[in-house]
mmCIF file of C-alpha atoms and ligand atoms in Angstrom:
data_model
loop_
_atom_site.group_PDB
_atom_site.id
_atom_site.type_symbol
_atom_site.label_atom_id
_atom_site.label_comp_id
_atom_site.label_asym_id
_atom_site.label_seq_id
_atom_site.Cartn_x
_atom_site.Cartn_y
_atom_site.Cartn_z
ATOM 1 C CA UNK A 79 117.532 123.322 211.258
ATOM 2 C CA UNK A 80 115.596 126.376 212.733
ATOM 3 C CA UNK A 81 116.367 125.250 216.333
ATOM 4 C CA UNK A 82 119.803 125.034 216.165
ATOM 5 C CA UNK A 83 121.646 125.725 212.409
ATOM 6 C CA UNK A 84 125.143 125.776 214.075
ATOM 7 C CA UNK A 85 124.256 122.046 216.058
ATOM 8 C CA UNK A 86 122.990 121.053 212.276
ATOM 9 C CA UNK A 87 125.673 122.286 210.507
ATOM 10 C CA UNK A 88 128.535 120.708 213.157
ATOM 11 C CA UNK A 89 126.767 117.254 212.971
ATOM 12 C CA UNK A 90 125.956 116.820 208.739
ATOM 13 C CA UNK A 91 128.303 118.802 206.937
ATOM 14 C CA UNK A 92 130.695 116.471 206.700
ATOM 15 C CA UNK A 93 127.966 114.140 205.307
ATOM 16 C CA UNK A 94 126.385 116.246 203.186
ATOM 17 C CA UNK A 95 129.832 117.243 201.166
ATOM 18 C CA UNK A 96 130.228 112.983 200.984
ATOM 19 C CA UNK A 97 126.551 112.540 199.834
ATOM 20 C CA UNK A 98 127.063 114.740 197.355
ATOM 21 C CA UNK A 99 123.072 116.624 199.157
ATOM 22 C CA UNK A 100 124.949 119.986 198.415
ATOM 23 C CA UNK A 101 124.067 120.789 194.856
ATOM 24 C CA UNK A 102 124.696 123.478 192.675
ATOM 25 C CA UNK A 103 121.726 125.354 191.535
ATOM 26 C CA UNK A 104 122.309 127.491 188.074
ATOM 27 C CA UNK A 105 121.113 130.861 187.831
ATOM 28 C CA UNK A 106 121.663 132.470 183.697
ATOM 29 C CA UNK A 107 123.091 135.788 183.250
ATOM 30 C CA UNK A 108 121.406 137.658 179.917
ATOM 31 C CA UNK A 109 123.340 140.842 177.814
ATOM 32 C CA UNK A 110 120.984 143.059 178.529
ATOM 33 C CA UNK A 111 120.730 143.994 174.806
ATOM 34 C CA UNK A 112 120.182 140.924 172.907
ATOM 35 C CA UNK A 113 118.716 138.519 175.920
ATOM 36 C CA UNK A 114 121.236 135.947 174.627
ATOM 37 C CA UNK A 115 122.557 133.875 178.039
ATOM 38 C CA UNK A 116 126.330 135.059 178.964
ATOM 39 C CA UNK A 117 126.910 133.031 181.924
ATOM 40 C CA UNK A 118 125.514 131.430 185.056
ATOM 41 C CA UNK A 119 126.082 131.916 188.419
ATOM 42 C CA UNK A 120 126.418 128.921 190.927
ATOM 43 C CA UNK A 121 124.928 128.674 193.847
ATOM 44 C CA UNK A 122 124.740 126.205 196.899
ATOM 45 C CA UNK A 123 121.440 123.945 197.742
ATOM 46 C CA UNK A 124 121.920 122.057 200.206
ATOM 47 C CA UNK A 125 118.892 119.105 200.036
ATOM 48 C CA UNK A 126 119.198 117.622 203.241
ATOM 49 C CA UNK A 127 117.149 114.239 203.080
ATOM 50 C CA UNK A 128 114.866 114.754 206.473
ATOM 51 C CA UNK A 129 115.053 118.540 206.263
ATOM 52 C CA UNK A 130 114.560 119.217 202.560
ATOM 53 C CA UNK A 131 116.003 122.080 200.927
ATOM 54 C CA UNK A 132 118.011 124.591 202.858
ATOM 55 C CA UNK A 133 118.743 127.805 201.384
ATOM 56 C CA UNK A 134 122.416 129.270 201.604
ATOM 57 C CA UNK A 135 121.285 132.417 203.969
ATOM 58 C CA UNK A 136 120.935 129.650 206.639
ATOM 59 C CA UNK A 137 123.862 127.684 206.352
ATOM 60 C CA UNK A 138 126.553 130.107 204.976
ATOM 61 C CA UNK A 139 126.724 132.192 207.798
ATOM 62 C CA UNK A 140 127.112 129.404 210.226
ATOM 63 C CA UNK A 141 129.927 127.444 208.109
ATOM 64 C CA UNK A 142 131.887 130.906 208.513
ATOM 65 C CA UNK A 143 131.679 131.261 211.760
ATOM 66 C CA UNK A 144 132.795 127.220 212.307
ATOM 67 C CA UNK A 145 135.535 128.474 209.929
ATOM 68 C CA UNK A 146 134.531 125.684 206.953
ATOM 69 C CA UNK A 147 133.389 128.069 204.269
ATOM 70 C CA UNK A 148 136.236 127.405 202.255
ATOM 71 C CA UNK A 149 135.144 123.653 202.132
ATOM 72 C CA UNK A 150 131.551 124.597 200.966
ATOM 73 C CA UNK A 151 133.591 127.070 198.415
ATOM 74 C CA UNK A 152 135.793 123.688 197.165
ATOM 75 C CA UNK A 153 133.596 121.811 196.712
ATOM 76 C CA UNK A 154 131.276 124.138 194.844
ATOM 77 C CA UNK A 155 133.815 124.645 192.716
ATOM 78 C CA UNK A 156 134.897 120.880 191.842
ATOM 79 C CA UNK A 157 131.557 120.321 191.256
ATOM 80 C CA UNK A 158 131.139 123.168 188.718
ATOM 81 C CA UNK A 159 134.593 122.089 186.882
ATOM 82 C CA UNK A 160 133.067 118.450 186.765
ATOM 83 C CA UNK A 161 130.063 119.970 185.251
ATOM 84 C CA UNK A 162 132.009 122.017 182.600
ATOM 85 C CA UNK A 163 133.754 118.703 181.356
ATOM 86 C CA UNK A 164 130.650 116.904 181.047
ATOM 87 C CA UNK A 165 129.106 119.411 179.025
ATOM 88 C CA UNK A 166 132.434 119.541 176.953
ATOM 89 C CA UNK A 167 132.857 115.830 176.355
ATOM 90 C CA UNK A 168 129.269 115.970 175.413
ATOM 91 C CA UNK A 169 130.332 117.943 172.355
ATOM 92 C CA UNK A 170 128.487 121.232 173.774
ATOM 93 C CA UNK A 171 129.467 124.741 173.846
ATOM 94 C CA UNK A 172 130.385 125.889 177.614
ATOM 95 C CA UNK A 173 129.473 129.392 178.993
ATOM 96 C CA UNK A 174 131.139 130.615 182.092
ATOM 97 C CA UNK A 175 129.986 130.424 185.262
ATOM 98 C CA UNK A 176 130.972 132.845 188.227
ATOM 99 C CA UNK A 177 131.276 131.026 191.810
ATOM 100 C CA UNK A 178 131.085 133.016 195.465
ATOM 101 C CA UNK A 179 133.547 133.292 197.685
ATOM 102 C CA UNK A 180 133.698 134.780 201.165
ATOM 103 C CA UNK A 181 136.789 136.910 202.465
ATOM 104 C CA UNK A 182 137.231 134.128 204.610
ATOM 105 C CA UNK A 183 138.598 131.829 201.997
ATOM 106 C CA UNK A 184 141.548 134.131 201.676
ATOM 107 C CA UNK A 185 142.280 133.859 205.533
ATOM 108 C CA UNK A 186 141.655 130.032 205.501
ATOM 109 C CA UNK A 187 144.012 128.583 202.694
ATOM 110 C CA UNK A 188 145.623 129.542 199.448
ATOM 111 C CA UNK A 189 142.481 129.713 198.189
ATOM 112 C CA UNK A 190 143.784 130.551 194.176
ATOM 113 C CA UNK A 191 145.972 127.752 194.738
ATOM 114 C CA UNK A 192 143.926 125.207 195.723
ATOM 115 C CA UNK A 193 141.084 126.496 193.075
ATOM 116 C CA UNK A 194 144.160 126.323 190.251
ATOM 117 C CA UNK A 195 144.582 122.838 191.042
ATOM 118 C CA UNK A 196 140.934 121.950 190.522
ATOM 119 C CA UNK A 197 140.588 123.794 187.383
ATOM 120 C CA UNK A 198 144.291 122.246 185.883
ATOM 121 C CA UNK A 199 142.630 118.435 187.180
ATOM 122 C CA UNK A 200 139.367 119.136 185.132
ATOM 123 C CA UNK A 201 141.183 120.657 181.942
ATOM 124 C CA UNK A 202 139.275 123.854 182.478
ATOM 125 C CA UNK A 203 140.285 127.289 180.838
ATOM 126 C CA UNK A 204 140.848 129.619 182.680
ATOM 127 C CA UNK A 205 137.686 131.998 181.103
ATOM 128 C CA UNK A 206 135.069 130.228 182.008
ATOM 129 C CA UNK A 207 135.734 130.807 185.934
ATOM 130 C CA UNK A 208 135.147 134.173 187.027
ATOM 131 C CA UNK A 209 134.925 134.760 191.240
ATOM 132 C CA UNK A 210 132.325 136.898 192.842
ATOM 133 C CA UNK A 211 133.312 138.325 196.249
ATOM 134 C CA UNK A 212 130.915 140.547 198.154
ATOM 135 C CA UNK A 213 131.184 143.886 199.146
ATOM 136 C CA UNK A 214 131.086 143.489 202.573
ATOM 137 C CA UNK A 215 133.926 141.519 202.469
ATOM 138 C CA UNK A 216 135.582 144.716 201.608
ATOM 139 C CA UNK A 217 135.142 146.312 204.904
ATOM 140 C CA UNK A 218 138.534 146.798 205.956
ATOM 141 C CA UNK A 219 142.356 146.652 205.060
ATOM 142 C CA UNK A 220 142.639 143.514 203.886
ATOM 143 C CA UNK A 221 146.178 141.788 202.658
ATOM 144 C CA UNK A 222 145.180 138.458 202.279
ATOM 145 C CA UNK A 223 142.023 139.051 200.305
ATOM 146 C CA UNK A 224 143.974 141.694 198.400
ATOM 147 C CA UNK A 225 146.996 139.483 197.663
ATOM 148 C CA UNK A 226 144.405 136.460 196.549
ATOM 149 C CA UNK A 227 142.575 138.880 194.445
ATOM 150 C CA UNK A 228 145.859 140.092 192.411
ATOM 151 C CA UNK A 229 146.574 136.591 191.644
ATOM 152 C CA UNK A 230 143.184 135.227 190.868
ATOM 153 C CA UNK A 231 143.116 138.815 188.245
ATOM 154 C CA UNK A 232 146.836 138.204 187.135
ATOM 155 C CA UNK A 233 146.342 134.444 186.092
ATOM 156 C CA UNK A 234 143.355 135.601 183.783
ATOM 157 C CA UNK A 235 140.023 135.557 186.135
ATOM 158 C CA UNK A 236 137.486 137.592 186.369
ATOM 159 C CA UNK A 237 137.059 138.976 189.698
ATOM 160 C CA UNK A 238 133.901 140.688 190.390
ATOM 161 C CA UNK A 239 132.246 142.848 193.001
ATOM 162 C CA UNK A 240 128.602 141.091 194.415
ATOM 163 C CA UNK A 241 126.323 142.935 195.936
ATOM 164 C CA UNK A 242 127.334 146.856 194.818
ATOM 165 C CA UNK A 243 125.804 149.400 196.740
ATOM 166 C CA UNK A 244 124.488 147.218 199.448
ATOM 167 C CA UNK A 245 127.990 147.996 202.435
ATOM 168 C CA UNK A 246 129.233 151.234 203.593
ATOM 169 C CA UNK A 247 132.160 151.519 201.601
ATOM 170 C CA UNK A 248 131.464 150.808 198.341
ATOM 171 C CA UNK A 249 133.435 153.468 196.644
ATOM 172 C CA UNK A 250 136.212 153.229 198.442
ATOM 173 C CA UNK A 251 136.458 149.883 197.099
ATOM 174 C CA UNK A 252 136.479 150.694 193.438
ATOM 175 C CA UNK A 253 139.249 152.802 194.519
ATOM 176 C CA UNK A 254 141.308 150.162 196.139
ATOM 177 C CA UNK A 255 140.838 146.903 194.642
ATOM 178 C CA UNK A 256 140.337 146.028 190.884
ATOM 179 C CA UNK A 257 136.924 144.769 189.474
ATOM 180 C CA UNK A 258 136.121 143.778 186.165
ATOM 181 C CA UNK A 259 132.246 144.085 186.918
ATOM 182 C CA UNK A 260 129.669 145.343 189.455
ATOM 183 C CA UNK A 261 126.933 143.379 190.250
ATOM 184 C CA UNK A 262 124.665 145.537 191.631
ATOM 185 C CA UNK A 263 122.555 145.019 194.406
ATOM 186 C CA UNK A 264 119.203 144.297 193.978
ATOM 187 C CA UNK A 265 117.949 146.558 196.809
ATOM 188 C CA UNK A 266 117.838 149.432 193.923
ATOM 189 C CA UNK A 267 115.469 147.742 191.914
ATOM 190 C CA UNK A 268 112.918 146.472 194.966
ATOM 191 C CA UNK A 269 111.493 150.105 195.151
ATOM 192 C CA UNK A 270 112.196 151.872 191.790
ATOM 193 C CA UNK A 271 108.962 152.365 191.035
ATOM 194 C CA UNK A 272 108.225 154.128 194.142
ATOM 195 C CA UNK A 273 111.636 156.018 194.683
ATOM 196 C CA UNK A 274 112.478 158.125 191.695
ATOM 197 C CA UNK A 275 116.188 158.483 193.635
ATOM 198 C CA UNK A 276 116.965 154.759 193.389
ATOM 199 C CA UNK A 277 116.676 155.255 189.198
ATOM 200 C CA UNK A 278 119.208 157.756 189.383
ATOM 201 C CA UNK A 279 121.463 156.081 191.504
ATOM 202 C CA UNK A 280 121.360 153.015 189.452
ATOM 203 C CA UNK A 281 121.966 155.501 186.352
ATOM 204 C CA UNK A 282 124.950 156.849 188.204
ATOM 205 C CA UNK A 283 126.409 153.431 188.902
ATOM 206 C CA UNK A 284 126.490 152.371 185.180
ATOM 207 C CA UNK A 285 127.878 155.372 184.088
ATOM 208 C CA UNK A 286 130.524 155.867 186.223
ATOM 209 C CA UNK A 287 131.410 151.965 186.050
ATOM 210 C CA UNK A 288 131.715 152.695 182.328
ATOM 211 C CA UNK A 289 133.951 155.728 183.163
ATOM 212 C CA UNK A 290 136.338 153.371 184.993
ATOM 213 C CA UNK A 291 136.145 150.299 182.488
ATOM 214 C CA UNK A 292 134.526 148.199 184.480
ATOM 215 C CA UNK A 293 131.330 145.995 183.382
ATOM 216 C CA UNK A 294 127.992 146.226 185.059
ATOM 217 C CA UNK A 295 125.235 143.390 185.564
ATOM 218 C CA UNK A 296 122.449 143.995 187.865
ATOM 219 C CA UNK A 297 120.908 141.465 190.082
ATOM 220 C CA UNK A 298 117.619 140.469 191.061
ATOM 221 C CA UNK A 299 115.457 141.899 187.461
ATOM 222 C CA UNK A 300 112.125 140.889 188.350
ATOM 223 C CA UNK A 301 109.655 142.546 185.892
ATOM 224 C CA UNK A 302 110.279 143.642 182.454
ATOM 225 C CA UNK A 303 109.635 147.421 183.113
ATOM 226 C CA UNK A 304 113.079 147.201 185.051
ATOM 227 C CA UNK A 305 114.673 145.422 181.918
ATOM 228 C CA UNK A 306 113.620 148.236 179.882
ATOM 229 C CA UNK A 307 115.541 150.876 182.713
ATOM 230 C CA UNK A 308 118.198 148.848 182.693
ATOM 231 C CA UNK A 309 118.813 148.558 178.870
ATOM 232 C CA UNK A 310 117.787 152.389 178.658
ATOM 233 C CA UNK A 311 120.588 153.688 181.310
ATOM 234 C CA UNK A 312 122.900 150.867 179.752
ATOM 235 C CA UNK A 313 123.836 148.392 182.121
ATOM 236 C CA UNK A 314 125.418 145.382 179.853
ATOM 237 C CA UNK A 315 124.144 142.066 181.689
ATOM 238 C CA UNK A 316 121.175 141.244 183.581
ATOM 239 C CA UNK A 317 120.264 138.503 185.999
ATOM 240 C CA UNK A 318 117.130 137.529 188.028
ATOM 241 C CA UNK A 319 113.905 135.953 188.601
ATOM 242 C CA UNK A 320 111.942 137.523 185.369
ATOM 243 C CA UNK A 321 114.825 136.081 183.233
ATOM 244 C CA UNK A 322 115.473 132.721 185.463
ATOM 245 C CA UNK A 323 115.341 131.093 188.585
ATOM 246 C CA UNK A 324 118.381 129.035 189.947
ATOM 247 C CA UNK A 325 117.984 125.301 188.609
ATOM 248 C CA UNK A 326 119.959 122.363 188.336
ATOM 249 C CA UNK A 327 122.171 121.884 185.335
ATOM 250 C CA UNK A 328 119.911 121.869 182.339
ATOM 251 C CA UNK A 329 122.876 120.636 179.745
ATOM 252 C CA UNK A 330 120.909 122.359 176.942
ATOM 253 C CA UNK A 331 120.763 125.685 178.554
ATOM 254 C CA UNK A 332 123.609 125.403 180.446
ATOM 255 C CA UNK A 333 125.771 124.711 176.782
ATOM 256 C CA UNK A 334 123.640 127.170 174.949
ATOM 257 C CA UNK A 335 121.990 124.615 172.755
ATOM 258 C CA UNK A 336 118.622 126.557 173.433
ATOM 259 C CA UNK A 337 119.976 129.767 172.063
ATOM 260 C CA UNK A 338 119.345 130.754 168.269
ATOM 261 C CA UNK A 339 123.316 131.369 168.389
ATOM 262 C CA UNK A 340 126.695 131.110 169.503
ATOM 263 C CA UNK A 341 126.328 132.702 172.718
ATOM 264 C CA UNK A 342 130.266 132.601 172.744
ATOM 265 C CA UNK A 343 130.243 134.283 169.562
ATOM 266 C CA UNK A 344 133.891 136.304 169.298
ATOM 267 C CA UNK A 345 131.985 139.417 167.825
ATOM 268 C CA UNK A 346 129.898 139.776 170.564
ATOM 269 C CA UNK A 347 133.127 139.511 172.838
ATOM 270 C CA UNK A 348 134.818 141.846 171.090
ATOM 271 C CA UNK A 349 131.715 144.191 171.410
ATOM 272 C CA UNK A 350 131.344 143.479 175.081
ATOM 273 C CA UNK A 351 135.361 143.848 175.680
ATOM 274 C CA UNK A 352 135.415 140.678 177.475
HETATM 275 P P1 LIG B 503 124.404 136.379 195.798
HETATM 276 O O1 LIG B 503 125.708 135.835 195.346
HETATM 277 O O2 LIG B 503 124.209 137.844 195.739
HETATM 278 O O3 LIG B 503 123.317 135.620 194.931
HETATM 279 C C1 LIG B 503 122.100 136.180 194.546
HETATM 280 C C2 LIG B 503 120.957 135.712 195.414
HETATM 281 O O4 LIG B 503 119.760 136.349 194.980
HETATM 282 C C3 LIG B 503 120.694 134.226 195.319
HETATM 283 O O5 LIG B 503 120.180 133.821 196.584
HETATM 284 C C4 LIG B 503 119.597 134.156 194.264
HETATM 285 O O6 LIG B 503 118.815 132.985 194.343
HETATM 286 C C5 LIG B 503 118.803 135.380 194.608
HETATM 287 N N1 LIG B 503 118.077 135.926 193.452
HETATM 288 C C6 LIG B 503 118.412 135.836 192.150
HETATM 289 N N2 LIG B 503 117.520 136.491 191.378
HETATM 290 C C7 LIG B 503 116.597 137.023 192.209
HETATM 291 C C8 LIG B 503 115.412 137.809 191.997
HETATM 292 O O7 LIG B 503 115.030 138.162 190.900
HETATM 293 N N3 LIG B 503 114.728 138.182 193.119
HETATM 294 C C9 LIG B 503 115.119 137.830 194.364
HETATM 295 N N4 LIG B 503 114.385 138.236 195.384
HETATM 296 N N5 LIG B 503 116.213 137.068 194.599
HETATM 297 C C10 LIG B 503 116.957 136.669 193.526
HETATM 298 P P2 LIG B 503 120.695 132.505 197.300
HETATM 299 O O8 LIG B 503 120.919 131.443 196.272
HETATM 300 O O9 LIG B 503 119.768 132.259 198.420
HETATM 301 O O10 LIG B 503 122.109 132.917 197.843
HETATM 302 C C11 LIG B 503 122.241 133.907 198.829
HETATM 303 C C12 LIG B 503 123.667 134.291 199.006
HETATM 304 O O11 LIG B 503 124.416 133.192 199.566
HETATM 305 C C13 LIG B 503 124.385 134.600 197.693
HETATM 306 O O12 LIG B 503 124.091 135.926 197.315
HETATM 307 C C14 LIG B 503 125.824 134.385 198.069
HETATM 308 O O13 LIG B 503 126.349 135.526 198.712
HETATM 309 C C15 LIG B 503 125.726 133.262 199.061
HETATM 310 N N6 LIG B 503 126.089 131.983 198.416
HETATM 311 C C16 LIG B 503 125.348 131.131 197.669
HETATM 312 N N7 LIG B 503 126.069 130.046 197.282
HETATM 313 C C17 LIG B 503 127.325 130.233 197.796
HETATM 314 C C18 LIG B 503 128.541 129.467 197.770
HETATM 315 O O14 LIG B 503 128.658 128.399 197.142
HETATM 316 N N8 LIG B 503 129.601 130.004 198.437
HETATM 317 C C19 LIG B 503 129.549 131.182 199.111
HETATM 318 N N9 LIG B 503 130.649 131.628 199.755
HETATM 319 N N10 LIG B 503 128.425 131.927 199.168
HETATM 320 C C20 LIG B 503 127.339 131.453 198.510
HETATM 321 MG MG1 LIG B 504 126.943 136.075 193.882
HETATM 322 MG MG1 LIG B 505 124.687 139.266 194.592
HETATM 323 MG MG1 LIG B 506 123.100 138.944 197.459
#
């Protein structure tokens, strides 16, 4: 894979996506105030069976540039609606769960049509998808990502911002495009205890999200002195390694069976605003 990740990619792709060696690894999303699980991000594993598991900084770059990110973003997709109705017909409680996409996906296809028709084949509601683009996908003038973005927000989505704070123009953005939530980058937190500045700017962020009506979750919480920050300066969700790694579906976590309650409780919602 090292050698040549664009050779490796071009050859197994195709057989990875029919193997089903693509999985989708869950990573929980906490309130920040109650620790209760909101939601879970997806993200892609790809377990090849010589090369073992290969992590999505290798392979996502290179399925962009051979133009076949919106396949990986599909499939990702399917797989998380299929998940969603097992959990369902089990009886269980679903949470949402956000999936990536890359600008490309706009340029590619009708990307919110062809994710509508995989949510309307599953059954799914619409709430319990909510998109995560990147910042840097943000870059420039746009129409296609813009366009997709309107219609993923005016059918009922949740469209948020990944990786806040980490590309050149991220208030610009905020400016330009809707968001219903930041997801901050986790660059801020790496070297808070050592930089007093990156406290303030993560104070800054919160509050003026909260200014604007947008949510805020930050990324990457490793260590519960950053929890404590984080509750203190009032940023609403939290994800990361100190709360949970990525897994596969656990269908007691991932239906909130392991929760003392409802973690789709309509108070809370109301609280929240979401
Ligand atoms: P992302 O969407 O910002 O996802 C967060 C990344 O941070 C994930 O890396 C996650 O495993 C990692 N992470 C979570 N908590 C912590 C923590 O506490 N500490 C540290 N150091 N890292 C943490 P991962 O899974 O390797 O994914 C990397 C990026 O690849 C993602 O960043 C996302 O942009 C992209 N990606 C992953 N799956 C997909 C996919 O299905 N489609 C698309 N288009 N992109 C994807
Ligand atoms: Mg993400
Ligand atoms: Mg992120
Ligand atoms: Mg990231």
């Amino acid at each position: 894979m090292q050698k040549d990740p664009g050779r490796f990619v071009r050859e197994r792709f195709d057989q990875a996506i029919k193997n089903q060696d693509i999985k989708v690894y869950y990573q929980p999303e906490v309130r920040a105030l109650t620790g209760r699980i909101c939601g879970f991000e997806a993200l892609a594993r790809w377990i090849d069976p010589v090369e073992g598991m290969i992590s999505p900084g290798a392979f996502i770059p290179e399925l962009e540039a051979q133009g076949r990110i919106h396949e990986l973003d599909l499939y990702m997709i399917r797989q998380v609606c299929a998940g969603q109705q097992r959990i369902e017909r089990a009886g269980l409680t679903l949470t949402r769960t956000s999936v990536n996409l890359s600008r490309l996906d706009f340029e590619a296809c009708d990307i919110f049509s062809e994710v509508e028709a995989i949510r309307q084949e599953y059954g799914r509601k619409i709430g319990y998808l909510n998109i995560e683009i990147t910042e840097s996908a943000f870059n420039r003038d746009d129409r296609a990502l813009a366009e997709g973005m309107k219609k993923f927000r005016e059918a009922g989505y949740q469209v948020w911002m990944d990786d806040f704070g980490s590309g050149y123009s991220s208030l610009n953005n905020l400016k330009d495009y809707t968001f219903d939530l930041l997801k901050i980058d986790m660059e801020f937190l790496r070297d808070f205890e050592e930089k007093p500045q990156s406290k303030v700017i993560l104070a800054a962020i919160v509050n003026m999200a909260k200014q604007l009506g947008i949510h805020t979750l930050a990324e990457g919480v490793e260590t519960q002195t950053q929890v404590a920050f984080l509750r203190d300066i009032g940023c609403e969700k939290l994800q990361g390694y100190y709360i949970g790694r990525p897994a596969p579906m656990d269908e007691d976590i991932m239906s909130g069976r392991k929760e003392a309650e409802d973690i789709e409780d309509a108070t809370e919602d109301a609280y929240y605003g979401d």
